[in-house]
mmCIF file of C-alpha atoms in Angstrom:
data_model
loop_
_atom_site.group_PDB
_atom_site.id
_atom_site.type_symbol
_atom_site.label_atom_id
_atom_site.label_comp_id
_atom_site.label_asym_id
_atom_site.label_seq_id
_atom_site.Cartn_x
_atom_site.Cartn_y
_atom_site.Cartn_z
ATOM 1 C CA MET N 1 95.401 196.495 127.160
ATOM 2 C CA HIS N 2 92.991 195.103 124.704
ATOM 3 C CA VAL N 3 95.671 194.197 121.850
ATOM 4 C CA LEU N 4 97.133 191.733 124.493
ATOM 5 C CA ARG N 5 93.877 189.883 124.964
ATOM 6 C CA PRO N 6 94.211 187.533 122.200
ATOM 7 C CA LEU N 7 97.599 186.345 123.819
ATOM 8 C CA TYR N 8 95.511 186.012 127.002
ATOM 9 C CA VAL N 9 93.320 183.595 124.957
ATOM 10 C CA VAL N 10 95.910 181.832 123.661
ATOM 11 C CA LEU N 11 97.685 181.206 127.139
ATOM 12 C CA ALA N 12 94.521 180.179 128.358
ATOM 13 C CA LEU N 13 94.039 177.311 125.599
ATOM 14 C CA ALA N 14 97.632 176.073 126.264
ATOM 15 C CA VAL N 15 97.044 175.667 130.067
ATOM 16 C CA ILE N 16 93.702 174.221 129.608
ATOM 17 C CA MET N 17 95.334 171.663 126.924
ATOM 18 C CA LEU N 18 98.272 171.018 129.492
ATOM 19 C CA ILE N 19 95.884 170.229 132.201
ATOM 20 C CA ALA N 20 93.744 167.915 129.795
ATOM 21 C CA ARG N 21 96.746 166.092 128.370
ATOM 22 C CA SER N 22 97.590 165.545 132.106
ATOM 23 C CA PHE N 23 94.437 163.617 132.556
ATOM 24 C CA TRP N 24 94.411 162.102 129.136
ATOM 25 C CA VAL N 25 97.824 160.800 128.535
ATOM 26 C CA PRO N 26 98.818 157.718 130.988
ATOM 27 C CA ASN N 27 101.788 158.055 133.254
ATOM 28 C CA ASP N 28 103.982 155.415 131.727
ATOM 29 C CA PHE N 29 103.437 157.259 128.066
ATOM 30 C CA GLY N 30 106.935 158.837 127.184
ATOM 31 C CA THR N 31 110.610 158.263 126.103
ATOM 32 C CA HIS N 32 112.185 154.778 127.082
ATOM 33 C CA GLU N 33 115.110 152.970 126.640
ATOM 34 C CA GLN N 34 115.227 153.169 122.590
ATOM 35 C CA GLY N 35 115.265 156.928 123.059
ATOM 36 C CA TYR N 36 113.035 159.826 121.257
ATOM 37 C CA THR N 37 113.122 158.596 117.589
ATOM 38 C CA TYR N 38 112.164 154.945 118.588
ATOM 39 C CA GLY N 39 111.250 154.608 122.064
ATOM 40 C CA TRP N 40 108.288 156.989 122.368
ATOM 41 C CA TYR N 41 105.349 155.038 123.419
ATOM 42 C CA ARG N 42 103.201 153.797 126.522
ATOM 43 C CA GLN N 43 105.110 151.223 128.414
ATOM 44 C CA SER N 44 102.019 149.085 129.677
ATOM 45 C CA ASN N 45 101.260 148.131 126.076
ATOM 46 C CA VAL N 46 104.294 145.950 126.029
ATOM 47 C CA GLU N 47 102.452 143.988 128.777
ATOM 48 C CA GLU N 48 99.416 144.046 126.756
ATOM 49 C CA TRP N 49 101.253 142.238 123.708
ATOM 50 C CA LYS N 50 103.257 139.732 126.291
ATOM 51 C CA ASN N 51 99.384 138.609 127.359
ATOM 52 C CA PHE N 52 97.905 137.743 124.255
ATOM 53 C CA THR N 53 96.492 134.674 123.919
ATOM 54 C CA VAL N 54 98.804 131.390 122.469
ATOM 55 C CA LYS N 55 96.857 129.108 120.491
ATOM 56 C CA TYR N 56 99.204 126.745 119.207
ATOM 57 C CA ARG N 57 100.453 124.644 122.307
ATOM 58 C CA GLY N 58 102.518 122.198 120.175
ATOM 59 C CA LYS N 59 103.327 118.687 120.115
ATOM 60 C CA GLU N 60 104.830 118.170 123.324
ATOM 61 C CA PHE N 61 101.626 119.790 124.564
ATOM 62 C CA CYS N 62 99.357 117.452 122.408
ATOM 63 C CA GLY N 63 101.427 114.468 123.430
ATOM 64 C CA THR N 64 100.793 114.273 127.280
ATOM 65 C CA CYS N 65 97.172 112.906 126.716
ATOM 66 C CA HIS N 66 97.789 111.401 123.157
ATOM 67 C CA ALA N 67 100.743 109.723 124.079
ATOM 68 C CA GLY N 68 99.945 106.871 121.723
ATOM 69 C CA GLN N 69 99.234 108.855 118.703
ATOM 70 C CA ALA N 70 102.396 110.952 119.395
ATOM 71 C CA GLN N 71 104.739 108.036 119.729
ATOM 72 C CA LYS N 72 103.251 106.396 116.357
ATOM 73 C CA LEU N 73 103.960 109.817 114.563
ATOM 74 C CA ALA N 74 107.608 110.070 116.298
ATOM 75 C CA SER N 75 108.606 107.389 114.075
ATOM 76 C CA ALA N 76 106.764 108.264 111.097
ATOM 77 C CA HIS N 77 107.859 110.152 107.846
ATOM 78 C CA HIS N 78 105.860 112.736 108.924
ATOM 79 C CA LYS N 79 107.707 113.102 112.376
ATOM 80 C CA ASP N 80 108.548 116.728 111.492
ATOM 81 C CA ILE N 81 104.642 117.914 111.152
ATOM 82 C CA GLU N 82 103.382 119.519 114.061
ATOM 83 C CA CYS N 83 99.679 117.742 115.117
ATOM 84 C CA GLU N 84 97.956 121.084 115.098
ATOM 85 C CA ASN N 85 99.325 121.600 111.025
ATOM 86 C CA CYS N 86 96.444 119.389 110.737
ATOM 87 C CA HIS N 87 94.183 118.924 113.586
ATOM 88 C CA GLY N 88 94.025 122.855 114.230
ATOM 89 C CA PRO N 89 95.267 125.019 117.249
ATOM 90 C CA ALA N 90 94.628 123.068 120.481
ATOM 91 C CA LEU N 91 94.105 126.724 122.411
ATOM 92 C CA PHE N 92 92.471 125.415 126.087
ATOM 93 C CA HIS N 93 91.347 121.964 124.471
ATOM 94 C CA PRO N 94 89.890 119.683 126.028
ATOM 95 C CA ALA N 95 88.205 122.611 127.949
ATOM 96 C CA ASP N 96 87.524 124.934 124.929
ATOM 97 C CA PRO N 97 87.593 123.781 122.146
ATOM 98 C CA LEU N 98 85.937 120.189 123.158
ATOM 99 C CA LYS N 99 86.948 118.681 120.182
ATOM 100 C CA LEU N 100 89.531 119.998 117.488
ATOM 101 C CA VAL N 101 88.439 119.882 113.673
ATOM 102 C CA LEU N 102 91.016 118.153 111.408
ATOM 103 C CA ASP N 103 91.322 119.316 107.995
ATOM 104 C CA ARG N 104 90.833 115.810 105.982
ATOM 105 C CA SER N 105 90.990 117.662 102.323
ATOM 106 C CA ARG N 106 92.970 116.897 99.462
ATOM 107 C CA GLU N 107 94.032 120.147 99.505
ATOM 108 C CA LEU N 108 95.625 119.647 102.864
ATOM 109 C CA CYS N 109 98.288 117.062 101.578
ATOM 110 C CA LEU N 110 98.784 118.699 98.581
ATOM 111 C CA ARG N 111 100.518 121.673 100.234
ATOM 112 C CA CYS N 112 103.467 119.329 100.320
ATOM 113 C CA HIS N 113 102.746 116.566 97.741
ATOM 114 C CA THR N 114 101.892 118.406 94.852
ATOM 115 C CA SER N 115 104.777 117.570 92.370
ATOM 116 C CA LEU N 116 106.745 120.715 91.621
ATOM 117 C CA PHE N 117 109.971 120.332 89.857
ATOM 118 C CA TYR N 118 111.991 123.205 91.578
ATOM 119 C CA PRO N 119 115.521 122.543 90.995
ATOM 120 C CA THR N 120 116.710 125.114 94.047
ATOM 121 C CA SER N 121 114.137 123.922 96.441
ATOM 122 C CA GLN N 122 113.674 121.304 98.801
ATOM 123 C CA ARG N 123 110.036 121.209 97.333
ATOM 124 C CA SER N 124 111.609 119.023 94.480
ATOM 125 C CA GLN N 125 112.981 116.372 96.762
ATOM 126 C CA ILE N 126 109.189 115.398 98.360
ATOM 127 C CA LYS N 127 107.415 112.524 96.796
ATOM 128 C CA GLY N 128 104.487 114.453 94.906
ATOM 129 C CA ILE N 129 102.017 113.521 92.491
ATOM 130 C CA ASN N 130 99.983 115.561 89.702
ATOM 131 C CA PRO N 131 96.586 116.498 91.539
ATOM 132 C CA ASP N 132 94.642 116.548 88.165
ATOM 133 C CA GLN N 133 95.283 112.770 87.555
ATOM 134 C CA HIS N 134 95.699 110.900 91.004
ATOM 135 C CA ASN N 135 92.610 109.566 91.972
ATOM 136 C CA LEU N 136 90.435 112.556 91.312
ATOM 137 C CA GLY N 137 87.919 113.353 93.734
ATOM 138 C CA LEU N 138 89.132 110.815 96.367
ATOM 139 C CA GLU N 139 90.159 111.663 100.126
ATOM 140 C CA CYS N 140 94.075 110.926 100.204
ATOM 141 C CA THR N 141 93.682 109.161 103.725
ATOM 142 C CA LEU N 142 91.490 106.240 102.135
ATOM 143 C CA CYS N 143 94.897 104.952 100.769
ATOM 144 C CA HIS N 144 97.586 106.774 103.032
ATOM 145 C CA LYS N 145 97.901 107.067 106.696
ATOM 146 C CA PRO N 146 99.358 110.010 107.663
ATOM 147 C CA HIS N 147 100.248 109.026 111.157
ATOM 148 C CA GLU N 148 102.251 105.896 109.591
ATOM 149 C CA ALA N 149 103.702 107.396 106.179
ATOM 150 C CA SER N 150 106.591 105.307 107.169
ATOM 151 C CA LYS N 151 108.132 105.139 103.857
ATOM 152 C CA PRO N 152 107.717 108.000 101.196
ATOM 153 C CA GLY N 153 104.420 106.890 98.603
ATOM 154 C CA ARG N 154 103.835 103.527 100.539
ATOM 155 C CA ARG N 155 100.125 102.525 100.329
ATOM 156 C CA ASN N 156 99.323 101.077 104.176
ATOM 157 C CA ARG N 157 96.007 99.495 103.112
ATOM 158 C CA MET G 1 139.116 190.626 111.348
ATOM 159 C CA ASN G 2 141.683 191.163 114.139
ATOM 160 C CA ARG G 3 142.591 188.579 116.339
ATOM 161 C CA ARG G 4 140.534 189.396 119.027
ATOM 162 C CA ASP G 5 137.353 189.369 116.852
ATOM 163 C CA PHE G 6 138.552 185.782 115.504
ATOM 164 C CA ILE G 7 139.011 184.401 118.500
ATOM 165 C CA LYS G 8 135.551 185.491 120.121
ATOM 166 C CA LEU G 9 133.867 184.063 116.967
ATOM 167 C CA ALA G 10 135.561 180.608 117.191
ATOM 168 C CA MET G 11 134.488 180.031 120.911
ATOM 169 C CA LYS G 12 130.824 180.941 119.892
ATOM 170 C CA GLY G 13 131.292 178.423 117.126
ATOM 171 C CA THR G 14 132.566 175.809 119.620
ATOM 172 C CA ALA G 15 129.670 176.794 122.172
ATOM 173 C CA VAL G 16 126.997 176.046 119.260
ATOM 174 C CA VAL G 17 128.624 172.915 118.510
ATOM 175 C CA VAL G 18 129.076 171.613 122.122
ATOM 176 C CA LEU G 19 125.471 172.636 122.619
ATOM 177 C CA ALA G 20 124.053 170.858 119.712
ATOM 178 C CA LYS G 21 125.491 167.624 120.427
ATOM 179 C CA GLY G 22 124.344 167.894 124.017
ATOM 180 C CA LEU G 23 120.645 168.185 122.805
ATOM 181 C CA ASP G 24 121.492 165.461 120.527
ATOM 182 C CA GLY G 25 122.177 163.491 123.334
ATOM 183 C CA ILE G 26 118.866 164.516 125.368
ATOM 184 C CA PHE G 27 116.681 163.496 122.425
ATOM 185 C CA ARG G 28 118.816 160.113 121.797
ATOM 186 C CA PRO G 29 119.998 158.816 124.757
ATOM 187 C CA SER G 30 120.395 155.390 124.065
ATOM 188 C CA ASP G 31 123.197 156.479 121.274
ATOM 189 C CA VAL G 32 125.014 157.980 124.312
ATOM 190 C CA GLN G 33 124.773 155.539 126.774
ATOM 191 C CA ALA G 34 124.964 152.751 124.332
ATOM 192 C CA LEU G 35 123.142 150.349 125.986
ATOM 193 C CA ALA G 36 124.467 146.890 126.225
ATOM 194 C CA THR G 37 121.397 144.936 126.167
ATOM 195 C CA PRO G 38 121.706 141.171 126.288
ATOM 196 C CA LEU G 39 119.051 140.262 124.238
ATOM 197 C CA ARG G 40 118.214 141.033 120.531
ATOM 198 C CA PHE G 41 115.872 138.966 118.620
ATOM 199 C CA VAL G 42 116.627 137.923 114.887
ATOM 200 C CA PHE G 43 114.972 135.796 112.386
ATOM 201 C CA LEU G 44 116.745 133.334 110.059
ATOM 202 C CA VAL G 45 114.964 132.056 106.804
ATOM 203 C CA ASP G 46 116.468 129.479 104.620
ATOM 204 C CA THR G 47 115.067 129.806 101.239
ATOM 205 C CA TYR G 48 116.634 126.320 100.205
ATOM 206 C CA LYS G 49 114.561 124.543 102.792
ATOM 207 C CA CYS G 50 111.403 126.042 102.397
ATOM 208 C CA ILE G 51 108.637 123.827 100.293
ATOM 209 C CA GLY G 52 106.106 126.451 100.116
ATOM 210 C CA CYS G 53 103.286 124.329 102.109
ATOM 211 C CA GLY G 54 102.188 127.505 104.014
ATOM 212 C CA PHE G 55 101.694 126.075 107.213
ATOM 213 C CA CYS G 56 103.430 129.030 108.723
ATOM 214 C CA VAL G 57 101.169 131.546 107.328
ATOM 215 C CA LYS G 58 98.186 129.326 108.470
ATOM 216 C CA ALA G 59 99.353 129.091 112.004
ATOM 217 C CA CYS G 60 100.252 132.606 111.890
ATOM 218 C CA LYS G 61 96.802 133.994 110.797
ATOM 219 C CA LEU G 62 94.969 131.653 113.482
ATOM 220 C CA GLU G 63 97.551 132.376 116.452
ATOM 221 C CA ASN G 64 97.578 136.267 116.159
ATOM 222 C CA GLU G 65 93.741 136.293 114.838
ATOM 223 C CA ILE G 66 94.047 138.200 111.615
ATOM 224 C CA PRO G 67 90.852 137.443 109.550
ATOM 225 C CA PHE G 68 91.559 134.230 107.532
ATOM 226 C CA ASP G 69 89.772 135.082 104.499
ATOM 227 C CA ALA G 70 91.124 138.630 104.646
ATOM 228 C CA ASP G 71 93.920 139.132 101.879
ATOM 229 C CA VAL G 72 95.885 140.672 104.584
ATOM 230 C CA SER G 73 98.734 138.809 106.397
ATOM 231 C CA ARG G 74 101.614 139.239 109.224
ATOM 232 C CA THR G 75 103.772 136.775 106.852
ATOM 233 C CA TRP G 76 103.646 135.179 103.702
ATOM 234 C CA VAL G 77 105.493 132.930 101.278
ATOM 235 C CA GLU G 78 106.640 134.212 97.841
ATOM 236 C CA ARG G 79 107.402 131.827 95.045
ATOM 237 C CA TYR G 80 109.717 132.700 92.202
ATOM 238 C CA VAL G 81 110.599 130.674 88.732
ATOM 239 C CA VAL G 82 113.171 131.794 86.416
ATOM 240 C CA THR G 83 112.768 130.397 83.088
ATOM 241 C CA SER G 84 115.617 129.571 80.853
ATOM 242 C CA GLU G 85 115.059 132.564 79.098
ATOM 243 C CA GLY G 86 115.480 134.782 81.894
ATOM 244 C CA GLU G 87 111.878 135.711 82.466
ATOM 245 C CA VAL G 88 111.024 135.877 86.367
ATOM 246 C CA PHE G 89 107.719 135.148 87.570
ATOM 247 C CA ALA G 90 106.591 135.504 91.198
ATOM 248 C CA ASP G 91 103.389 134.902 93.030
ATOM 249 C CA THR G 92 101.620 134.447 96.319
ATOM 250 C CA PRO G 93 98.395 133.163 96.139
ATOM 251 C CA LYS G 94 95.833 134.208 98.884
ATOM 252 C CA GLU G 95 99.606 135.008 100.707
ATOM 253 C CA ALA G 96 100.174 131.080 100.634
ATOM 254 C CA ARG G 97 98.042 130.384 103.198
ATOM 255 C CA ASN G 98 97.070 127.145 101.784
ATOM 256 C CA GLY G 99 100.423 126.606 100.353
ATOM 257 C CA PHE G 100 101.188 126.006 96.561
ATOM 258 C CA ILE G 101 99.186 123.270 95.158
ATOM 259 C CA THR G 102 99.422 124.027 91.733
ATOM 260 C CA GLY G 103 102.617 124.137 89.231
ATOM 261 C CA GLN G 104 100.603 127.713 87.819
ATOM 262 C CA ILE G 105 101.714 130.770 88.722
ATOM 263 C CA ASP G 106 98.901 133.516 89.716
ATOM 264 C CA LEU G 107 99.464 136.237 87.165
ATOM 265 C CA GLY G 108 96.442 138.170 89.221
ATOM 266 C CA ARG G 109 93.104 139.379 87.544
ATOM 267 C CA GLY G 110 92.005 135.334 87.228
ATOM 268 C CA LYS G 111 95.032 134.661 85.052
ATOM 269 C CA PHE G 112 97.647 131.845 85.158
ATOM 270 C CA LYS G 113 100.490 130.854 83.316
ATOM 271 C CA ASP G 114 101.652 127.098 83.044
ATOM 272 C CA ILE G 115 105.593 126.967 82.818
ATOM 273 C CA PRO G 116 106.727 123.571 81.314
ATOM 274 C CA ARG G 117 109.012 121.485 83.230
ATOM 275 C CA GLU G 118 112.054 121.925 81.309
ATOM 276 C CA LYS G 119 112.067 125.325 80.996
ATOM 277 C CA ILE G 120 112.411 126.206 84.627
ATOM 278 C CA LYS G 121 115.724 126.689 85.334
ATOM 279 C CA LYS G 122 115.520 127.974 89.430
ATOM 280 C CA ALA G 123 112.538 128.202 91.278
ATOM 281 C CA PHE G 124 112.380 128.734 94.853
ATOM 282 C CA PHE G 125 110.003 129.917 97.956
ATOM 283 C CA VAL G 126 111.009 133.184 100.108
ATOM 284 C CA PRO G 127 109.128 133.203 103.331
ATOM 285 C CA LYS G 128 108.611 136.932 104.288
ATOM 286 C CA LEU G 129 107.942 138.804 107.480
ATOM 287 C CA CYS G 130 108.865 141.906 109.400
ATOM 288 C CA ASN G 131 112.498 142.441 109.526
ATOM 289 C CA GLN G 132 112.342 144.154 113.232
ATOM 290 C CA CYS G 133 114.549 146.810 111.870
ATOM 291 C CA GLU G 134 117.176 148.172 113.662
ATOM 292 C CA LYS G 135 116.277 151.853 112.120
ATOM 293 C CA PRO G 136 112.492 151.124 111.758
ATOM 294 C CA SER G 137 111.381 153.900 109.312
ATOM 295 C CA CYS G 138 107.576 152.833 110.143
ATOM 296 C CA VAL G 139 108.637 154.126 113.840
ATOM 297 C CA GLN G 140 109.901 157.222 112.914
ATOM 298 C CA VAL G 141 107.220 158.801 111.036
ATOM 299 C CA CYS G 142 104.513 157.573 113.867
ATOM 300 C CA PRO G 143 102.820 160.970 114.808
ATOM 301 C CA VAL G 144 101.444 159.714 118.024
ATOM 302 C CA GLY G 145 103.707 157.383 119.289
ATOM 303 C CA ALA G 146 101.468 154.088 118.567
ATOM 304 C CA THR G 147 104.505 152.045 117.104
ATOM 305 C CA TYR G 148 107.808 151.533 118.975
ATOM 306 C CA GLN G 149 110.669 149.598 119.220
ATOM 307 C CA ASN G 150 111.496 147.670 122.259
ATOM 308 C CA ALA G 151 115.187 147.068 124.074
ATOM 309 C CA ASP G 152 114.602 143.552 122.544
ATOM 310 C CA GLY G 153 114.554 144.957 119.123
ATOM 311 C CA VAL G 154 111.092 143.876 118.423
ATOM 312 C CA VAL G 155 108.918 146.547 116.814
ATOM 313 C CA LEU G 156 105.550 146.686 118.564
ATOM 314 C CA VAL G 157 101.944 148.386 117.505
ATOM 315 C CA ASP G 158 99.889 149.928 120.650
ATOM 316 C CA ARG G 159 96.392 149.146 119.312
ATOM 317 C CA LYS G 160 94.745 151.508 121.982
ATOM 318 C CA TRP G 161 97.292 154.446 120.747
ATOM 319 C CA CYS G 162 97.073 153.866 116.883
ATOM 320 C CA ILE G 163 94.657 156.377 115.036
ATOM 321 C CA GLY G 164 94.902 154.194 111.685
ATOM 322 C CA CYS G 165 96.409 157.085 109.803
ATOM 323 C CA GLY G 166 98.615 154.717 107.782
ATOM 324 C CA TYR G 167 101.695 156.479 107.629
ATOM 325 C CA CYS G 168 103.492 153.880 108.611
ATOM 326 C CA ILE G 169 102.160 151.344 105.975
ATOM 327 C CA MET G 170 103.768 153.859 103.531
ATOM 328 C CA ALA G 171 106.724 154.057 105.231
ATOM 329 C CA CYS G 172 107.639 150.366 105.662
ATOM 330 C CA PRO G 173 109.952 149.888 102.459
ATOM 331 C CA TYR G 174 108.770 145.767 102.683
ATOM 332 C CA GLY G 175 105.292 146.085 102.516
ATOM 333 C CA MET G 176 104.854 144.428 105.668
ATOM 334 C CA ARG G 177 102.484 146.532 107.582
ATOM 335 C CA PHE G 178 98.367 146.599 106.766
ATOM 336 C CA PHE G 179 95.343 147.944 108.332
ATOM 337 C CA HIS G 180 93.588 145.540 110.617
ATOM 338 C CA PRO G 181 90.297 144.710 109.234
ATOM 339 C CA VAL G 182 88.754 144.209 112.631
ATOM 340 C CA HIS G 183 90.603 146.717 115.287
ATOM 341 C CA HIS G 184 91.093 149.454 112.414
ATOM 342 C CA VAL G 185 94.651 150.080 113.265
ATOM 343 C CA ALA G 186 97.816 149.333 111.563
ATOM 344 C CA ASP G 187 99.020 145.734 112.081
ATOM 345 C CA LYS G 188 102.400 143.951 111.599
ATOM 346 C CA CYS G 189 104.238 140.623 112.646
ATOM 347 C CA ASN G 190 105.881 141.261 116.040
ATOM 348 C CA PHE G 191 107.795 137.766 116.136
ATOM 349 C CA CYS G 192 104.786 136.616 118.376
ATOM 350 C CA TYR G 193 105.789 138.694 121.162
ATOM 351 C CA HIS G 194 103.471 136.559 123.143
ATOM 352 C CA ARG G 195 104.797 133.597 122.544
ATOM 353 C CA ILE G 196 108.868 134.269 122.563
ATOM 354 C CA ASN G 197 108.443 136.351 125.735
ATOM 355 C CA HIS G 198 107.069 132.875 127.257
ATOM 356 C CA GLY G 199 109.753 130.461 126.030
ATOM 357 C CA LEU G 200 107.950 128.995 123.079
ATOM 358 C CA ARG G 201 108.746 129.510 119.292
ATOM 359 C CA PRO G 202 106.798 132.017 116.949
ATOM 360 C CA ALA G 203 103.624 130.195 115.681
ATOM 361 C CA CYS G 204 105.622 130.092 112.309
ATOM 362 C CA VAL G 205 108.770 128.172 113.229
ATOM 363 C CA GLN G 206 106.862 126.006 115.489
ATOM 364 C CA ALA G 207 104.497 125.015 112.287
ATOM 365 C CA CYS G 208 107.497 125.122 109.733
ATOM 366 C CA PRO G 209 108.110 121.443 108.947
ATOM 367 C CA THR G 210 111.666 121.953 107.236
ATOM 368 C CA GLY G 211 113.479 124.313 109.799
ATOM 369 C CA ALA G 212 113.046 126.772 107.036
ATOM 370 C CA ARG G 213 112.355 129.398 109.478
ATOM 371 C CA GLN G 214 114.294 130.240 113.044
ATOM 372 C CA ILE G 215 114.445 132.721 115.540
ATOM 373 C CA GLY G 216 117.348 133.382 117.669
ATOM 374 C CA ASN G 217 119.327 135.983 120.016
ATOM 375 C CA ILE G 218 122.186 137.852 118.246
ATOM 376 C CA LYS G 219 123.452 138.892 121.235
ATOM 377 C CA ASP G 220 124.216 135.158 122.562
ATOM 378 C CA HIS G 221 127.221 133.557 121.182
ATOM 379 C CA GLY G 222 125.802 130.132 121.772
ATOM 380 C CA ASP G 223 122.913 130.829 119.929
ATOM 381 C CA PRO G 224 122.604 128.231 116.660
ATOM 382 C CA VAL G 225 120.943 131.187 114.746
ATOM 383 C CA GLU G 226 123.569 133.891 115.734
ATOM 384 C CA ASN G 227 126.333 131.151 114.920
ATOM 385 C CA ILE G 228 124.923 131.026 111.473
ATOM 386 C CA ILE G 229 124.459 134.460 111.006
ATOM 387 C CA ARG G 230 128.218 134.873 112.267
ATOM 388 C CA THR G 231 130.034 132.260 110.010
ATOM 389 C CA GLN G 232 127.929 131.757 107.251
ATOM 390 C CA GLN G 233 126.895 133.989 103.592
ATOM 391 C CA VAL G 234 123.712 135.256 104.938
ATOM 392 C CA ALA G 235 121.793 138.553 103.063
ATOM 393 C CA VAL G 236 118.769 140.681 104.363
ATOM 394 C CA HIS G 237 116.429 142.248 101.921
ATOM 395 C CA LYS G 238 116.652 145.840 100.326
ATOM 396 C CA PRO G 239 119.734 146.773 102.585
ATOM 397 C CA GLU G 240 120.153 150.138 100.673
ATOM 398 C CA TYR G 241 117.133 151.574 102.435
ATOM 399 C CA GLY G 242 119.798 151.778 105.558
ATOM 400 C CA THR G 243 116.902 150.447 107.993
ATOM 401 C CA ASN G 244 119.310 147.653 108.765
ATOM 402 C CA PRO G 245 116.774 144.839 108.732
ATOM 403 C CA GLN G 246 117.301 141.964 111.216
ATOM 404 C CA VAL G 247 115.463 139.101 109.618
ATOM 405 C CA TYR G 248 118.712 137.124 107.402
ATOM 406 C CA TYR G 249 118.236 135.072 104.595
ATOM 407 C CA ILE G 250 120.327 132.113 103.320
ATOM 408 C CA GLY G 251 120.182 131.709 99.608
ATOM 409 C CA LEU G 252 118.511 135.008 98.948
ATOM 410 C CA GLY G 253 118.317 135.518 94.889
ATOM 411 C CA GLU G 254 118.723 138.431 93.119
ATOM 412 C CA GLU G 255 115.144 138.286 91.749
ATOM 413 C CA VAL G 256 113.561 138.525 95.293
ATOM 414 C CA ARG G 257 111.736 141.766 95.452
#
């Protein structure tokens, strides 16, 4: 019956689509623990995210080789600051990168030490300066030693 | 209607309701089984402790390979300044990846505003990141199953599966999602899934010098973060959306949008 021909075409397309789908869609794609609404996904992607490369290794990692510096910092006012915040992410150092790039800019120190009078924030309790008036154009490390900032505002040299 | 017809109708009606309930169970097995997972990651932010240094944003961008100079970020810090006249100013210059190194408020389009010290009634910083909602609207709208919620509560994006349609970016009430300029897929904070699964803290938590950011497991009664959420006054962003966000804030002001 010629009137049924379009129906056969549609059915054939549906079958082709289903076959193609079985090749294209991986076996681990489907509904998982969280149900259809929130848990319809490709399971192996979870492992892919878990294997993403870690770049920030933490100060314990730094301390395994740079024990002296780590010890010095541990008793300083800056003890809560991670090495990598200023020295950059360690990644696979010392293999890759061979040397870390230290940020010595005024702007790095000013992240915390621009004086901001914010009554409901802990920021106002940090010793700060006005960057437009305080020794313009000079690097902070000329006078201040970040690893030995034992007392706030103290000049070390 | 006689008695016989009434009973027939009632039985049919019952059958339909039972069937509908059963089908609902097939599509949402988690609701029926009420899975007791021993792990559910939550985040705690203390806005009093945040000093706006922006080390969290810097660490996040470098850790998660988000182009540093692009105006997109998985996390950012907002500054709110309320004047004695009740005016509210808020800014987040470059998502605060370089911190807040000036008292001037960035009004956008190259305009800045100086607020004299004596006029500031209150001012504070609010770190923002993905809320890993219990009912994530971004996941519901994904047409291809590229974004999903794990049993541990973290919402992930499958970069191979995402077609970049952007529905999820529009569906998030918190504006946490963005289009990744390199991979050309949707991207968002995932609590540094590669770190928290290997015993490390998220990059932002580790980089924070004041402890304003913390991560914990709300199913663990010995967890310090769970303890704070259970025993102290905490709030979440925009609870009216019904997404049940899982990033809790201490000192969340009403000015925060």
